[in-house]
CSV table of C-alpha atoms in Angstrom, one decimal:
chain,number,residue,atom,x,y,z
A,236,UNK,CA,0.0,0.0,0.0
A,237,UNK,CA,1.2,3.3,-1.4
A,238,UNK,CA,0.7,6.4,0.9
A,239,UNK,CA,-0.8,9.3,-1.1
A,240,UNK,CA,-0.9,7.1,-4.2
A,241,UNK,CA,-4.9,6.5,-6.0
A,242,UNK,CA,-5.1,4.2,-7.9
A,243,UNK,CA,-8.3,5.1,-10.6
A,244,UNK,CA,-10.2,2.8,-12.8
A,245,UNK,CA,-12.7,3.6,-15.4
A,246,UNK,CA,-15.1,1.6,-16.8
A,247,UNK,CA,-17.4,1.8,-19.3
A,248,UNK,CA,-17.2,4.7,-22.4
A,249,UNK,CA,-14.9,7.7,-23.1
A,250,UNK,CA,-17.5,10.2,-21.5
A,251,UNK,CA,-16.1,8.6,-18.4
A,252,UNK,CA,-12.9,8.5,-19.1
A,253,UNK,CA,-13.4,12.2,-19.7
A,254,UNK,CA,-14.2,12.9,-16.0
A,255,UNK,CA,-11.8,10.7,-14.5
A,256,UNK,CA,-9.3,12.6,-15.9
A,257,UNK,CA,-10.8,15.3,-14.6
A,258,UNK,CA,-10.9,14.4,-11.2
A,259,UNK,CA,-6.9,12.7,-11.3
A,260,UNK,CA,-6.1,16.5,-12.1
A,261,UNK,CA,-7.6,17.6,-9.6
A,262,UNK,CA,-6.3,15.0,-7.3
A,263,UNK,CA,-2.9,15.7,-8.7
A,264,UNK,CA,-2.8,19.3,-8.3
A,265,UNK,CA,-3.5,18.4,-4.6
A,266,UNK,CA,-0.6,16.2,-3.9
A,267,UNK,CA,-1.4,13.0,-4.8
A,268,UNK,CA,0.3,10.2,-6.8
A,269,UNK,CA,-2.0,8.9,-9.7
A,270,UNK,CA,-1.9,5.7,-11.5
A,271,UNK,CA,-4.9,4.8,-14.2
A,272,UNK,CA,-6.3,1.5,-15.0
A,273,UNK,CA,-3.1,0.1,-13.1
A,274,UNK,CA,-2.4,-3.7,-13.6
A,275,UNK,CA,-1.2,-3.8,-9.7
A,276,UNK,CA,-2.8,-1.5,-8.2
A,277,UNK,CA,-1.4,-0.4,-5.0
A,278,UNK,CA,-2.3,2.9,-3.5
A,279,UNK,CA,-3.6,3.7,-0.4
A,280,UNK,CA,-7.1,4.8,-2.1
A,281,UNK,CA,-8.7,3.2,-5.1
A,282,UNK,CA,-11.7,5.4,-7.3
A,283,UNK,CA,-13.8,3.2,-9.7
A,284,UNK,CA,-15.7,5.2,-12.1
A,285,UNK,CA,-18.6,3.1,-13.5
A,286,UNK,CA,-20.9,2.6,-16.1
A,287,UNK,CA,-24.8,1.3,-15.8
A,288,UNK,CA,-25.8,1.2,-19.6
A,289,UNK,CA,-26.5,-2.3,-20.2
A,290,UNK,CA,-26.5,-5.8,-18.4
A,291,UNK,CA,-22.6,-6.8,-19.1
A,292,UNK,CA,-21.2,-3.2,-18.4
A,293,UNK,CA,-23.2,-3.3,-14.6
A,294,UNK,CA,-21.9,-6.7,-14.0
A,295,UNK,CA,-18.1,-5.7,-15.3
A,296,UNK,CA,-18.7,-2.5,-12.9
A,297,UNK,CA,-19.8,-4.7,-9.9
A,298,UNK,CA,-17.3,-7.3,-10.1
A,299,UNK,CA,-14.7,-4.6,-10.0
A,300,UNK,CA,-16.2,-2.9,-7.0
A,301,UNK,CA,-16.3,-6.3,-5.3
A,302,UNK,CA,-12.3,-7.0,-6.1
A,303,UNK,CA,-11.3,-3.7,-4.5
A,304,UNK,CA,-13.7,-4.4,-1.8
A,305,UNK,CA,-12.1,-7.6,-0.9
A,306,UNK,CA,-8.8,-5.8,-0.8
A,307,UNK,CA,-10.2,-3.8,1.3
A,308,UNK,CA,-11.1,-6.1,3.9
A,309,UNK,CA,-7.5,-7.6,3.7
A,310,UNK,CA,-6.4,-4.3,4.3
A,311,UNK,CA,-4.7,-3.8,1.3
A,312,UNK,CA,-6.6,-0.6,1.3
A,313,UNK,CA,-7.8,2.4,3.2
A,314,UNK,CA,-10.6,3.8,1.5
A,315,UNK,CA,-12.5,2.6,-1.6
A,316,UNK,CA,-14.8,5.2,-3.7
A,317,UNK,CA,-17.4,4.4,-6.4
A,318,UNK,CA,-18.5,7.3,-9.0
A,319,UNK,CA,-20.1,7.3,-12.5
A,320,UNK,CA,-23.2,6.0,-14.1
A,321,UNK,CA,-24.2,2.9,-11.5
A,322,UNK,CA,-23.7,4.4,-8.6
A,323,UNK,CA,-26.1,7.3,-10.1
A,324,UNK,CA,-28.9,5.2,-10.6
A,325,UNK,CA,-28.6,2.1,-8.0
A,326,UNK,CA,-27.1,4.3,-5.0
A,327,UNK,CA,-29.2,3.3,-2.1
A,328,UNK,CA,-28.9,-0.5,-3.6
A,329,UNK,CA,-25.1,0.1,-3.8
A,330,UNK,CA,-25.0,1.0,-0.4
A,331,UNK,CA,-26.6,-1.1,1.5
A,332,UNK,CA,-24.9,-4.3,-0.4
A,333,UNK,CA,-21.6,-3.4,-1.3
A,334,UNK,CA,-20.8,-1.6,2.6
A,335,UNK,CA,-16.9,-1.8,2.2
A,336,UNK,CA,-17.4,1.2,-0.3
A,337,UNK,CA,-16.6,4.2,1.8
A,338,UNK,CA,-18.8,6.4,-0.3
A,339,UNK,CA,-21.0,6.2,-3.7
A,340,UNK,CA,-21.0,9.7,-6.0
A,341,UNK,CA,-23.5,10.2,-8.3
A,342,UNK,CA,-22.1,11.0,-11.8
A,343,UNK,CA,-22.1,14.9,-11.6
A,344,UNK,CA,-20.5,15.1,-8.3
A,345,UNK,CA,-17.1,13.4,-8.5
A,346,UNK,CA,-16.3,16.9,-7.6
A,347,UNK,CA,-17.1,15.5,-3.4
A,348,UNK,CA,-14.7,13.0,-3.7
A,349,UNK,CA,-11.9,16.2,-3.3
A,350,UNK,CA,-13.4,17.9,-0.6
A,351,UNK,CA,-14.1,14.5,1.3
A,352,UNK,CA,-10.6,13.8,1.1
A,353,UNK,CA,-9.9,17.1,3.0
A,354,UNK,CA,-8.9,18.8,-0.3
A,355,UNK,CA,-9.9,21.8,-2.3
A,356,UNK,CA,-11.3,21.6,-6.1
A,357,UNK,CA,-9.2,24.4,-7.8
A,358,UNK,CA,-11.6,26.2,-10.5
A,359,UNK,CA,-8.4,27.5,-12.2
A,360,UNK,CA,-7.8,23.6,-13.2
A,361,UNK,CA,-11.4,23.1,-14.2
A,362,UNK,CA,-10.7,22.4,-18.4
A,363,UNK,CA,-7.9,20.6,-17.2
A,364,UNK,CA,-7.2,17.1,-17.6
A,365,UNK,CA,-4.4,14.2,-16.6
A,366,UNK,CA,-5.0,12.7,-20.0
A,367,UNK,CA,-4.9,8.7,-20.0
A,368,UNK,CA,-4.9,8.6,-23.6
A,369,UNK,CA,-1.7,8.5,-25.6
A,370,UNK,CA,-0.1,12.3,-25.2
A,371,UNK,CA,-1.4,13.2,-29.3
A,372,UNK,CA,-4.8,12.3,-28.8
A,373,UNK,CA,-8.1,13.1,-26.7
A,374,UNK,CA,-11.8,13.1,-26.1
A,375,UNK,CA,-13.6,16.3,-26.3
A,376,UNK,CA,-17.0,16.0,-24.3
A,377,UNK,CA,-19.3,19.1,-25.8
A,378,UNK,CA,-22.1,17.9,-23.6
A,379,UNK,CA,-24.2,15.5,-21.3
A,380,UNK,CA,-27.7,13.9,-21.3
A,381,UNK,CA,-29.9,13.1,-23.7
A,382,UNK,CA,-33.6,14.4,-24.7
A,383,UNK,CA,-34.6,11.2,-27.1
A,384,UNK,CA,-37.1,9.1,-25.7
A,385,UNK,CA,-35.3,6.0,-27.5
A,386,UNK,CA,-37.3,2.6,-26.3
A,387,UNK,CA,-34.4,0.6,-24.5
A,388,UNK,CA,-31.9,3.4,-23.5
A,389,UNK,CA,-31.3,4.1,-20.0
A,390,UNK,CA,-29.0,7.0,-20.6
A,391,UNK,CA,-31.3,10.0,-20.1
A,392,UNK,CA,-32.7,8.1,-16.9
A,393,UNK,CA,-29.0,8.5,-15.6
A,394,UNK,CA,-27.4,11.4,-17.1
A,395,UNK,CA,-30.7,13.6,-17.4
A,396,UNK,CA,-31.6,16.7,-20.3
A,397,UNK,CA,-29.1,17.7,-22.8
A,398,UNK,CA,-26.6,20.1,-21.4
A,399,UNK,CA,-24.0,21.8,-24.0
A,400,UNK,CA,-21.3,23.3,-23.0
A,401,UNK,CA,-20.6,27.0,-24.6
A,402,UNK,CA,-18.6,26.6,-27.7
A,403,UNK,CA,-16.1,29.4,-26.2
A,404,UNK,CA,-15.2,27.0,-23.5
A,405,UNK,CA,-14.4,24.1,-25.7
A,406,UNK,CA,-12.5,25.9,-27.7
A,407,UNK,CA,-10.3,26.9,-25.0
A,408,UNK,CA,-10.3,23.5,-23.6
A,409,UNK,CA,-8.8,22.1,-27.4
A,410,UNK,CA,-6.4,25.5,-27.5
A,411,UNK,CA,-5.0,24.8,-23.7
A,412,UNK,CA,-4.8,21.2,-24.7
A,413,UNK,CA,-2.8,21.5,-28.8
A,414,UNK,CA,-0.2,23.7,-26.6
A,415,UNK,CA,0.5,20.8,-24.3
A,416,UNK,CA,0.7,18.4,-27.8
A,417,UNK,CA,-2.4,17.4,-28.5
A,418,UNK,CA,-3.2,17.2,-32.4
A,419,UNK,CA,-6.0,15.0,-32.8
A,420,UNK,CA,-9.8,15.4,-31.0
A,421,UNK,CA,-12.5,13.0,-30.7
A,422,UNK,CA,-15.7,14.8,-29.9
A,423,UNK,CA,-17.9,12.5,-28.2
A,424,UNK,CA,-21.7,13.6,-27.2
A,425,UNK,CA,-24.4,11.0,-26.7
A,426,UNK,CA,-26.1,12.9,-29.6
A,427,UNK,CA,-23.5,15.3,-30.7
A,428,UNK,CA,-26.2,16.4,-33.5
A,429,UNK,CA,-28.7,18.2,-30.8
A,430,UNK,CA,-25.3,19.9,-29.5
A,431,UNK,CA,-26.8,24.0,-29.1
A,432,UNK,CA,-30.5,23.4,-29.1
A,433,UNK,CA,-30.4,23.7,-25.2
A,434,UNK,CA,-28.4,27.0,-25.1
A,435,UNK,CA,-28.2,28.5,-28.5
A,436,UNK,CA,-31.9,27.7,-29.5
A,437,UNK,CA,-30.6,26.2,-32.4
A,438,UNK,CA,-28.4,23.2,-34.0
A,439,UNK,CA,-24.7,24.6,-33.6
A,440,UNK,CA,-22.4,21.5,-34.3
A,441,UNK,CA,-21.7,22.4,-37.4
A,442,UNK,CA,-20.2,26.1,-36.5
A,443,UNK,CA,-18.4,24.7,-33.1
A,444,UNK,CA,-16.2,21.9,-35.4
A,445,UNK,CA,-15.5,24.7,-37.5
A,446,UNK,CA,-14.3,27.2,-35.1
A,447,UNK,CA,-12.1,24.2,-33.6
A,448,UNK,CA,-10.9,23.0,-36.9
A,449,UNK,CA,-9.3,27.0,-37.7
A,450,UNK,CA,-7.3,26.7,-34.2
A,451,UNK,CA,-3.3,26.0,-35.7
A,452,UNK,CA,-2.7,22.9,-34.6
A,453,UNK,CA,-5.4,20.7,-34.4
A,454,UNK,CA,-5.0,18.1,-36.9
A,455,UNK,CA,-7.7,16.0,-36.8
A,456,UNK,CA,-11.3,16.5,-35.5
A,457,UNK,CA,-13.3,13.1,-35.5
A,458,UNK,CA,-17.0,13.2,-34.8
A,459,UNK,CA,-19.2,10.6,-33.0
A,460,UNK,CA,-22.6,9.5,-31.9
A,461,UNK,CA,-24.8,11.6,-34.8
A,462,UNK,CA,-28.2,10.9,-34.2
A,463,UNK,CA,-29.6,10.4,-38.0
A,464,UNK,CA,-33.8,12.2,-37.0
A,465,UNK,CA,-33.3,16.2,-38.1
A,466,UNK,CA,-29.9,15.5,-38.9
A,467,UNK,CA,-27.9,19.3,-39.5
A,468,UNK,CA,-27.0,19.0,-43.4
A,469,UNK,CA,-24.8,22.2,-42.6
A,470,UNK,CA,-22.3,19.6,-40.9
A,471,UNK,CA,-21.5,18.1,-44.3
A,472,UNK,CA,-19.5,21.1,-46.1
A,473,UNK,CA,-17.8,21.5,-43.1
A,474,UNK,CA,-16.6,17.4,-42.8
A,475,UNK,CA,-15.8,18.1,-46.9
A,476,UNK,CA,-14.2,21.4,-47.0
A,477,UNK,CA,-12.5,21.2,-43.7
A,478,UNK,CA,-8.9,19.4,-44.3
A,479,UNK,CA,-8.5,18.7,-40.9
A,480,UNK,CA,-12.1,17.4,-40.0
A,481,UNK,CA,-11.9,13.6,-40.6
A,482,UNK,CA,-13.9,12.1,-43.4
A,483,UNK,CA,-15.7,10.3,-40.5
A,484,UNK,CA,-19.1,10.0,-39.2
A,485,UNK,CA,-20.0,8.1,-36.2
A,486,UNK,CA,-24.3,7.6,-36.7
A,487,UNK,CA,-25.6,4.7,-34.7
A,488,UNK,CA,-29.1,3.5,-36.6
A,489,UNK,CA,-30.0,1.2,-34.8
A,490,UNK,CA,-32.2,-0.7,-37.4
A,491,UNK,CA,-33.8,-0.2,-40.7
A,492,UNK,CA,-37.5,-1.6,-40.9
A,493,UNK,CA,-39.9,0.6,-40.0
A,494,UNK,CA,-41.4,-2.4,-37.6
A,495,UNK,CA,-38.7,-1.7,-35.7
A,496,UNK,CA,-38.2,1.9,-36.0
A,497,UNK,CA,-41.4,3.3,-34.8
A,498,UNK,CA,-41.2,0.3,-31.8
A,499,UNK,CA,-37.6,1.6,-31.0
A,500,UNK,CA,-39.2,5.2,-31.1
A,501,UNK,CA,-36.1,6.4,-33.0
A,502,UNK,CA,-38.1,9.3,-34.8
A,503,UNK,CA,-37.2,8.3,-38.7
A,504,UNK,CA,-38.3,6.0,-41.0
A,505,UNK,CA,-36.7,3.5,-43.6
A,506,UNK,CA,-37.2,5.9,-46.8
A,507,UNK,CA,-35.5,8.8,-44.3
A,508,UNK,CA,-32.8,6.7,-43.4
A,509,UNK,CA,-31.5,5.4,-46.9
A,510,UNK,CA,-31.9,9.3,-48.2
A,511,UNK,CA,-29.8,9.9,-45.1
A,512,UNK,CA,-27.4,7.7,-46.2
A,513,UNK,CA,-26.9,8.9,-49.5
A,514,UNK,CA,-26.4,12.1,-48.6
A,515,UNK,CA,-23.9,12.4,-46.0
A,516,UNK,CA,-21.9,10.4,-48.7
A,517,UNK,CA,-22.9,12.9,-51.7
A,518,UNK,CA,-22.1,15.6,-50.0
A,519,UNK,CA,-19.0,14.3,-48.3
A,520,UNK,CA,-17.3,12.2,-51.2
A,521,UNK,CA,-15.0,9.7,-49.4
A,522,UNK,CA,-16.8,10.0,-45.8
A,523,UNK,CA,-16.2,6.6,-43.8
A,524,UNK,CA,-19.8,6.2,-41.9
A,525,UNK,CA,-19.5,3.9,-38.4
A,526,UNK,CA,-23.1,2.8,-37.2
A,527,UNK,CA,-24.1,0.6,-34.5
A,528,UNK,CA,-26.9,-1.7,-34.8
A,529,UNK,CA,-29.0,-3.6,-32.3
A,530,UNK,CA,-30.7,-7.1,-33.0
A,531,UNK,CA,-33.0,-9.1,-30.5
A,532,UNK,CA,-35.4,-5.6,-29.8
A,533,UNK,CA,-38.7,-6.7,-28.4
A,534,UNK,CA,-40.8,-7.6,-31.4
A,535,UNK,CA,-38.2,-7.8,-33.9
A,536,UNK,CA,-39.4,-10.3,-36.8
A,537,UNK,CA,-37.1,-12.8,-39.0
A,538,UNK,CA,-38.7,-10.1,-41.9
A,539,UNK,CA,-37.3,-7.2,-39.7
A,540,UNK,CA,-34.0,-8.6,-39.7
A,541,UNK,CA,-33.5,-9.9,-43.3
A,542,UNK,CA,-34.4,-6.2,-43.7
A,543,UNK,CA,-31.7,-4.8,-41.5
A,544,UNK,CA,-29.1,-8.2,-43.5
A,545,UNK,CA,-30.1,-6.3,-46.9
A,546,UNK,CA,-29.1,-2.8,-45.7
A,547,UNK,CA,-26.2,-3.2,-44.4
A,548,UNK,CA,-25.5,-5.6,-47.7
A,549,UNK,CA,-27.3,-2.4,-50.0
A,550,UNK,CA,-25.5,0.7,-47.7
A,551,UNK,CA,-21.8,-1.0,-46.9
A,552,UNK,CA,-20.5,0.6,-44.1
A,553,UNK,CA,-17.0,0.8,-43.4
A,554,UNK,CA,-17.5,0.5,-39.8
A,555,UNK,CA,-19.9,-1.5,-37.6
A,556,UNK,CA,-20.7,-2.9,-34.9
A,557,UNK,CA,-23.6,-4.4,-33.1
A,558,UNK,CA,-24.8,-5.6,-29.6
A,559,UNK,CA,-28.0,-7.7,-28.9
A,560,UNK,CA,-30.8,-5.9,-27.4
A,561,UNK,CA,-30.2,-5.6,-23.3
A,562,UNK,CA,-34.0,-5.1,-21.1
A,563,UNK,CA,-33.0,-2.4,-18.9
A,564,UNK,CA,-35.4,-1.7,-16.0
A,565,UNK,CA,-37.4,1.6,-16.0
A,566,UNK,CA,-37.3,2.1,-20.1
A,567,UNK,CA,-39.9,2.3,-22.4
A,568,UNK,CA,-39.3,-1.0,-22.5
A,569,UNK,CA,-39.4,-1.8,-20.0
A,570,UNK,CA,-42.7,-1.0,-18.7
A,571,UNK,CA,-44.4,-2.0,-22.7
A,572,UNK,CA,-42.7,-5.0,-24.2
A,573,UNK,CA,-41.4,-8.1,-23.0
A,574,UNK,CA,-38.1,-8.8,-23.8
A,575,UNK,CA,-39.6,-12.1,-26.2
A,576,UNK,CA,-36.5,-12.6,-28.1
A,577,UNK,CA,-34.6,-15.6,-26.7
A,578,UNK,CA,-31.1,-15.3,-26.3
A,579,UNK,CA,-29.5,-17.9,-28.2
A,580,UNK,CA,-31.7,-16.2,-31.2
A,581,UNK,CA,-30.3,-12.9,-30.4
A,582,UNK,CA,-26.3,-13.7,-30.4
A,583,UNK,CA,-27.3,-15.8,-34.2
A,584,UNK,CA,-28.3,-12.6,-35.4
A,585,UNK,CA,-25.9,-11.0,-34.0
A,586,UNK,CA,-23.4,-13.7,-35.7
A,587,UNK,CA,-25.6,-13.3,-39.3
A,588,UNK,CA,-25.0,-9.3,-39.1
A,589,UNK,CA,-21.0,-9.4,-38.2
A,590,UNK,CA,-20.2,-12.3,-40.9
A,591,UNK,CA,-21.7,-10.0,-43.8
A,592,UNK,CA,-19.9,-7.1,-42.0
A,593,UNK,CA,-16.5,-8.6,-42.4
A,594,UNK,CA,-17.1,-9.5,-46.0
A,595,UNK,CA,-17.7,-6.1,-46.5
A,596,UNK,CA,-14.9,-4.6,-44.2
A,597,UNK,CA,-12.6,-6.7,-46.1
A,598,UNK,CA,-13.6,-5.2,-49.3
A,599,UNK,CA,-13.9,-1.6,-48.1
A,600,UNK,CA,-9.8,-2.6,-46.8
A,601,UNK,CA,-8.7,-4.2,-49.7
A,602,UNK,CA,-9.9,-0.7,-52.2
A,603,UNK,CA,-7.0,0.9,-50.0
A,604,UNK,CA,-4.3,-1.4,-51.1
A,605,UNK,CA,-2.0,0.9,-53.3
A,606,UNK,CA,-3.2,4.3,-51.9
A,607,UNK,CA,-1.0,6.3,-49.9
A,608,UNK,CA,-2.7,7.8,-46.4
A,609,UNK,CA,-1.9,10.0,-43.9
A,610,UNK,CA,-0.8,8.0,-40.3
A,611,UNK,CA,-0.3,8.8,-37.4
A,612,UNK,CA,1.3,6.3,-34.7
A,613,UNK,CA,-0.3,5.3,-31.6
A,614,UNK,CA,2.5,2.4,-30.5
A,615,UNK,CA,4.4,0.1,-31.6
A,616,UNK,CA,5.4,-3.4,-30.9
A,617,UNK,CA,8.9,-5.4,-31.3
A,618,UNK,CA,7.4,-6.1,-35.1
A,619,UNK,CA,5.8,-3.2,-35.9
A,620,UNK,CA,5.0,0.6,-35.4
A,621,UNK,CA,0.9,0.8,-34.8
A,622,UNK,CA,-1.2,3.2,-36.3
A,623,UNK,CA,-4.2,4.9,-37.5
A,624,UNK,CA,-6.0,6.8,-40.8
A,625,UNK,CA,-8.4,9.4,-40.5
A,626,UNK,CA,-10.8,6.8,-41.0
A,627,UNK,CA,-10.5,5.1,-37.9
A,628,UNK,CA,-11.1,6.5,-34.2
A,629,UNK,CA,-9.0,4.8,-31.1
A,630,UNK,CA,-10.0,1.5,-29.7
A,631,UNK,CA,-13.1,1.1,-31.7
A,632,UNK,CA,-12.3,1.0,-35.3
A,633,UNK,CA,-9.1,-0.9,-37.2
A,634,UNK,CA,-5.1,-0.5,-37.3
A,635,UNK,CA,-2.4,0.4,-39.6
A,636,UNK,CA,0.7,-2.0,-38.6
A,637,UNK,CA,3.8,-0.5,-40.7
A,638,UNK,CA,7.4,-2.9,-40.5
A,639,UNK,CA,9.6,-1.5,-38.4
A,640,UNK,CA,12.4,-0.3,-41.3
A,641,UNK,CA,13.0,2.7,-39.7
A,642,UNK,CA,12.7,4.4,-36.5
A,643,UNK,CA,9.2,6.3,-36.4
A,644,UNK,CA,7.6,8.7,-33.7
A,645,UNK,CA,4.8,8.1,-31.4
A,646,UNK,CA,2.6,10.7,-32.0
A,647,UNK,CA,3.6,11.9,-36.0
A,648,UNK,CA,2.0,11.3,-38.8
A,649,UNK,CA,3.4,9.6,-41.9
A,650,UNK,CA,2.2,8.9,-45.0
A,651,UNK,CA,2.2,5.3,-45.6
A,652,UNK,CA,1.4,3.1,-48.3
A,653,UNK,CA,-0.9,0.3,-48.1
A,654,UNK,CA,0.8,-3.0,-49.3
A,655,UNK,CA,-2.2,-5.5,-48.0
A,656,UNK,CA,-5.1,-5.8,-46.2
A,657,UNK,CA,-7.2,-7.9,-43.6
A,658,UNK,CA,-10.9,-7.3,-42.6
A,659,UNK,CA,-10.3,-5.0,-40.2
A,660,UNK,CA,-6.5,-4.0,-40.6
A,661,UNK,CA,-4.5,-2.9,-43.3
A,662,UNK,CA,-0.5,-3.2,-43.7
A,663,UNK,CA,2.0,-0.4,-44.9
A,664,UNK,CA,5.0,0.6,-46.0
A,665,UNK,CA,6.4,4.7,-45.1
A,666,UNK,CA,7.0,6.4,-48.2
């Protein structure tokens, strides 16, 4: 045990990892040692940041409170704090089952955990950050909550009404954070499309990327979670004319037949959603479009999904992925439908959808073999240097993996030509 070391671990998506950096800033600034995601974890005080979207996420998050609660009653450990989206919505549950937890924090007020350690939250750190991410990248959260009414979404439940933040402040947040060498952004919303309704009275995505994209040094701006219902057509010059916006849209559809559509209550129909498609790829020529899909949704037909096989066969996205529908208490869902799809029907969908995915991955890859991209390294390995193309976001998407010929730098871009490719990797050589 480590004296005035914390040890931090975040779960779930990079909205969380947003404020746990945050908070180890804050912690920092104060006099601690901090260690993230730490393989050996061994500080006096241990943080979990959690999420409470869907069934596997809770469970991941409990089984990790219940590790650092063991080592707490071996006394490997002093104190033992649990933040984020589960212990916003299962608090008084938390707490009366889990009582080796010193403390649960709701998701907005991390901010306690300073002041209950006998320390002060300095507002002159507030856009601060200790980044976790490799030094060249980071997430850029432009807001929180949610106003759809989606069917089987527990997000809005948790995090509440969309809240932007002013565009002035992020763009100070991206400016503080390209002097200390970040060049490339992921803004991450859970609809980053309704981003200025709440405070602007209108959609202002499309002027806050481009007022980041003209501050000098920001090299690449990557957008995702576009919600496709009243989509803001004025985003597309701005993706297209914009060098360094990435020819990248993250839009999760969920699914395509209008059976499943109006049940999901996603606010679009089939006929919308193809025009949608064709488009954002009109009017961006080149974009790369990632989508998420769901299968298993209460009253989801063999038809519905042959439907949702064909569009994805028809509309070829270069990224995918899906997840089988999860019943989440105190949804639409929840208290309409009945979650009648049985599991072992859910993950052969599931199987269905990714095996046509790959096919198409594969050939989305292989149209890259010859072209020469722009790169920039994440890591390497004792075979190769690891990186990334505009096309493709940290963690989620694929890889560039370039022979180690000659020495490279973590955190430059190259330009490297594609020699062969895999489903969801391609291979290069630096020019």
């Amino acid at each position: 045990m480590i004296k005035n070391r914390i040890d931090v671990v975040t779960l779930g998506c990079s909205k969380n990892l947003v404020d746990s950096e945050m908070l180890m800033r804050q912690l920092l600034a104060n006099g601690y040692t901090i260690d993230h995601d730490s393989d050996n974890p061994q500080g006096e005080i241990a943080i979990i940041n959690t999420c409470g979207f869907i069934g596997d996420a809770k469970e991941e998050s409990i089984n990790m409170i219940l590790s650092f609660a063991e080592q707490k009653k071996m006394r490997k450990l002093k104190k033992l704090f649990v933040m984020g989206c589960l212990s916003q919505r299962y608090m008084d549950e938390l707490t009366l089952e889990i009582p080796e937890v010193d403390k649960f924090y709701g998701k907005f007020a991390w901010k306690n955990i300073i002041s209950d350690l006998g320390k002060s939250y300095n507002q002159e750190l507030s856009l601060e950050r200790m980044l976790s991410t490799p030094a060249h990248y980071a997430y850029i959260k432009i807001s929180e909550g949610c106003n759809r009414t989606c069917s089987y979404c527990s997000i809005p439940l948790i995090t509440g009404k969309y809240d932007s933040r002013p565009i002035e402040e992020i763009v100070e947040e991206v400016s503080s954070l390209v002097a200390k060498g970040v060049k490339e952004f992921q803004f991450i919303a859970q609809d980053l499309t309704y981003y200025g309704l709440d405070i602007y009275k209108e959609m202002k995505i499309a002027e806050l990327v481009k007022r980041v994209s003209d501050i000098p040094g920001v090299e690449w701006i990557r957008l995702h979670y576009a919600y496709p219902a009243h989509f803001p057509m004025d985003l597309l010059p701005v993706i297209r004319d914009c060098d360094n916006v990435c020819k990248y849209l993250d839009i999760a559809l969920q699914h395509i037949s209008d059976n499943m559509l109006s049940k999901m209550r996603r606010n679009i129909t089939k006929q919308g959603t193809i025009d949608l498609m064709r488009k954002i790829r009109a009017e961006a020529p080149g974009i790369h479009l990632r989508t998420t899909l769901m299968v298993g949704h209460p009253g989801e037909t063999e038809q519905d999904f042959n439907e949702l096989l064909d569009f994805v066969r028809d509309t070829k996205f270069e990224r995918l992925g899906t997840f089988p529908y999860s019943h989440e208490e105190d949804t639409y869902c929840d208290k309409n439908y009945t979650d009648n799809i049985a599991p072992e029907v859910k993950e052969e969908r599931l199987s269905k959808l990714m095996e046509v995915q790959e096919d198409i991955a594969l050939d989305v890859n292989e149209d890259k073999i010859g072209q020469t991209l722009k790169v920039i390294i994440d890591s390497e390995t004792p075979d190769y240097y690891i990186g990334r193309t505009e096309f493709d976001s940290p963690e989620v998407d694929g890889e560039v993996l370039i022979n180690k010929e000659e020495p490279l730098t973590i955190g430059s871009f190259y330009n490297v030509e594609i020699t062969s490719a895999m489903p969801f990797d391609l291979m290069g050589t630096i020019v």
